[in-house]
Each structure stands twice: as structure tokens, then as C-alpha cells.
Amino acid sequence: GAQAASASAPVSAPVSAADEPGGAKALRMAAQTLRAIRRGGIHDHVGYGFHRYSTDARWLLPHFEKMLYDQAMLMLAYAEAWLATRDGEFRRTAEETAAYVLRDLTSPDGAFYSAEDADSELDGARGEGLFYTFTLADIEEACAPLDASPDAGGEAGTDACVAGDGDNADPACISDADLTARAFGCTAYGNYEDEATRSRTGRNILYQPRAPRDLARDLGLPPREVEERLEAARV
């Protein structure tokens, strides 16, 4: 399949040249690429930062290693894109990437680590990307405290919901787990394949198949509510 390296260097150049002849078109192309990278699986939507490169043309399936130099170059690209467009999504991405570097790639002595390994351990098993892929059960478990809170209506609120299906569900019935799964393209079947057998594992790489504001519109929910609920599920 197609291999797309992290596009920090070639993306940063057209952003910087936005005021030059033909720069407006180059900036639009760069901005579209940066949005695709942020919303794809190459971006860590939980802990922030970016994986080394994508192994497909959709920015979905990454090589899960995280390199310090990629974080630095992408922070610069997103910061420059924000200065050129004033799009808050770019500013948030730069700030979130900086937060990741300071939290996970900085030693207690103030030096920087060069990378995080692609392999990770989960429940005694070790393999590539285990720390960054999730089953629906994982999402439901993580969101259970949110869905059981008084603000979510608890079991009584769930019982009172009007049955719905897909995007036709009653907005009041959409649990935080369901909202998170929809927002990040997660299914019971999974979108992550075993590298050796190419079979589906039931695990999901988090990515955003549509912008949060589009998801909010389709579900009939206020965009701010969707943003806040997804952030609560992330932490």
C-alpha cells in the first residue's frame, strides 16, 4: 500500500510562502493537508503528539513510533498555519503537541528524549501499537463513569430515551461512549489489522472521519457540548 511520510517539512514551506504569488492556493493545500494529518490515525487523539509516518494514503494506519524531531517540525507547521489562517484547530494542535513533548519526551533533568518506541505492553502482551488502539469495550469502560453521572441521566435517563438508530438516534440518548465511538470511527469489527495475518483484530485506531462540528450537526447536538464531552472522555 501507499506510504506517506510525516509531511511536516513540505507542509511548512507553503504556509510560510502564503504572501508570495500563488501563495493563497499553496496555503489552502497546506491547510487541508494539516487538517487531514490532525484528524487521521497518525495523530494521537488521546495523549497528543504525532506518530512517525502513515502506512496508507488516508493517514489512518501509522507506524506507532513517535520521534522528537517530528513533533518539533509539526509544531512549527501548525503554529505557522495558525498565524496565516487564525484557524483555532491549528493553534490547539501546536499547543497540544508541545504539551505532549513536555510531558512524555522531557527528562526530569530537562533534556529531551529522542523518541518513543512503537512497541507497547498491554495486559501482559507486547506488540506494536497496543497502547494506541482500542476496542469498543475499552471505550465503554473508560466512559462508564461519565455515562453514570447525574448529568448524563444515569440508568433512568437511559430508560427514558427514545429508541433510535445510527444518526437518527434521539440526541438525549447518545451516551458518551457512543459519541466517542462515532467521533473516532470505532466499531466492534475494528479498523486495525494484524500486520502478519492482515485480519481484523477488533481494535481501533482513533481517527476523525468527520469534523466534530459536522458530527454535532448530524446528531443534533450543540458543537460546544460535543467538544466538551469528547474532552471529558479523553482525560
mmCIF file of N, CA and C in Angstrom, residues 6-9 12 49-51 66-80 93-94 97-98 100-102 105 112-114:
data_model
loop_
_atom_site.group_PDB
_atom_site.id
_atom_site.type_symbol
_atom_site.label_atom_id
_atom_site.label_comp_id
_atom_site.label_asym_id
_atom_site.label_seq_id
_atom_site.Cartn_x
_atom_site.Cartn_y
_atom_site.Cartn_z
ATOM 1 N N SER A 6 5.522 11.563 7.333
ATOM 2 C CA SER A 6 5.031 12.735 8.027
ATOM 3 C C SER A 6 5.391 13.978 7.229
ATOM 4 N N ALA A 7 4.385 14.806 6.926
ATOM 5 C CA ALA A 7 4.547 15.868 5.935
ATOM 6 C C ALA A 7 4.943 17.200 6.532
ATOM 7 N N SER A 8 5.635 17.206 7.674
ATOM 8 C CA SER A 8 5.913 18.470 8.352
ATOM 9 C C SER A 8 6.734 19.433 7.502
ATOM 10 N N ALA A 9 7.832 18.963 6.916
ATOM 11 C CA ALA A 9 8.698 19.877 6.167
ATOM 12 C C ALA A 9 8.029 20.405 4.903
ATOM 13 N N SER A 12 5.162 22.924 5.825
ATOM 14 C CA SER A 12 5.548 24.189 6.430
ATOM 15 C C SER A 12 5.965 25.212 5.378
ATOM 16 N N GLY A 49 0.536 14.472 20.262
ATOM 17 C CA GLY A 49 1.739 14.131 19.519
ATOM 18 C C GLY A 49 1.396 13.369 18.245
ATOM 19 N N PHE A 50 2.427 13.144 17.425
ATOM 20 C CA PHE A 50 2.237 12.503 16.130
ATOM 21 C C PHE A 50 3.160 11.297 15.995
ATOM 22 N N HIS A 51 2.634 10.251 15.379
ATOM 23 C CA HIS A 51 3.440 9.081 15.084
ATOM 24 C C HIS A 51 4.359 9.373 13.900
ATOM 25 N N LYS A 66 7.037 7.470 17.926
ATOM 26 C CA LYS A 66 6.946 8.928 17.943
ATOM 27 C C LYS A 66 8.349 9.509 18.047
ATOM 28 N N MET A 67 8.675 10.382 17.111
ATOM 29 C CA MET A 67 10.012 10.975 17.065
ATOM 30 C C MET A 67 9.975 12.427 17.523
ATOM 31 N N LEU A 68 10.988 12.828 18.292
ATOM 32 C CA LEU A 68 11.059 14.200 18.778
ATOM 33 C C LEU A 68 11.112 15.192 17.630
ATOM 34 N N TYR A 69 11.906 14.894 16.590
ATOM 35 C CA TYR A 69 12.056 15.871 15.510
ATOM 36 C C TYR A 69 10.751 16.073 14.752
ATOM 37 N N ASP A 70 9.912 15.024 14.651
ATOM 38 C CA ASP A 70 8.610 15.201 14.006
ATOM 39 C C ASP A 70 7.720 16.142 14.807
ATOM 40 N N GLN A 71 7.766 16.006 16.131
ATOM 41 C CA GLN A 71 6.952 16.885 16.972
ATOM 42 C C GLN A 71 7.390 18.340 16.779
ATOM 43 N N ALA A 72 8.686 18.564 16.745
ATOM 44 C CA ALA A 72 9.206 19.924 16.598
ATOM 45 C C ALA A 72 8.781 20.534 15.265
ATOM 46 N N MET A 73 8.930 19.763 14.196
ATOM 47 C CA MET A 73 8.618 20.299 12.867
ATOM 48 C C MET A 73 7.119 20.495 12.675
ATOM 49 N N LEU A 74 6.323 19.583 13.236
ATOM 50 C CA LEU A 74 4.874 19.742 13.099
ATOM 51 C C LEU A 74 4.339 20.856 13.992
ATOM 52 N N MET A 75 4.928 21.043 15.166
ATOM 53 C CA MET A 75 4.546 22.200 15.980
ATOM 54 C C MET A 75 4.761 23.491 15.193
ATOM 55 N N LEU A 76 5.894 23.589 14.511
ATOM 56 C CA LEU A 76 6.194 24.768 13.714
ATOM 57 C C LEU A 76 5.185 24.919 12.574
ATOM 58 N N ALA A 77 4.887 23.821 11.886
ATOM 59 C CA ALA A 77 3.948 23.882 10.767
ATOM 60 C C ALA A 77 2.568 24.327 11.221
ATOM 61 N N TYR A 78 2.078 23.772 12.339
ATOM 62 C CA TYR A 78 0.740 24.142 12.823
ATOM 63 C C TYR A 78 0.724 25.566 13.378
ATOM 64 N N ALA A 79 1.795 25.983 14.036
ATOM 65 C CA ALA A 79 1.859 27.356 14.535
ATOM 66 C C ALA A 79 1.849 28.349 13.379
ATOM 67 N N GLU A 80 2.625 28.065 12.333
ATOM 68 C CA GLU A 80 2.644 28.951 11.166
ATOM 69 C C GLU A 80 1.294 28.951 10.458
ATOM 70 N N THR A 93 -3.584 22.345 17.994
ATOM 71 C CA THR A 93 -2.695 21.235 17.652
ATOM 72 C C THR A 93 -1.261 21.544 18.056
ATOM 73 N N ALA A 94 -0.813 22.747 17.783
ATOM 74 C CA ALA A 94 0.544 23.139 18.179
ATOM 75 C C ALA A 94 0.700 23.090 19.695
ATOM 76 N N THR A 97 0.654 19.438 20.999
ATOM 77 C CA THR A 97 1.903 18.739 20.691
ATOM 78 C C THR A 97 3.006 19.184 21.647
ATOM 79 N N ALA A 98 3.049 20.469 21.946
ATOM 80 C CA ALA A 98 4.030 20.970 22.923
ATOM 81 C C ALA A 98 3.788 20.349 24.294
ATOM 82 N N TYR A 100 2.488 17.434 24.913
ATOM 83 C CA TYR A 100 2.958 16.039 24.845
ATOM 84 C C TYR A 100 4.472 15.962 25.013
ATOM 85 N N VAL A 101 5.198 16.830 24.306
ATOM 86 C CA VAL A 101 6.663 16.811 24.384
ATOM 87 C C VAL A 101 7.125 17.099 25.811
ATOM 88 N N LEU A 102 6.532 18.092 26.443
ATOM 89 C CA LEU A 102 6.938 18.441 27.806
ATOM 90 C C LEU A 102 6.586 17.345 28.797
ATOM 91 N N LEU A 105 8.334 13.476 26.532
ATOM 92 C CA LEU A 105 9.641 13.428 25.866
ATOM 93 C C LEU A 105 10.667 14.324 26.551
ATOM 94 N N PHE A 112 15.759 16.347 26.415
ATOM 95 C CA PHE A 112 14.695 15.749 25.617
ATOM 96 C C PHE A 112 15.049 14.319 25.227
ATOM 97 N N TYR A 113 14.067 13.423 25.306
ATOM 98 C CA TYR A 113 14.217 12.080 24.754
ATOM 99 C C TYR A 113 14.009 12.154 23.245
ATOM 100 N N SER A 114 14.692 11.297 22.507
ATOM 101 C CA SER A 114 14.644 11.378 21.045
ATOM 102 C C SER A 114 13.402 10.729 20.457
#
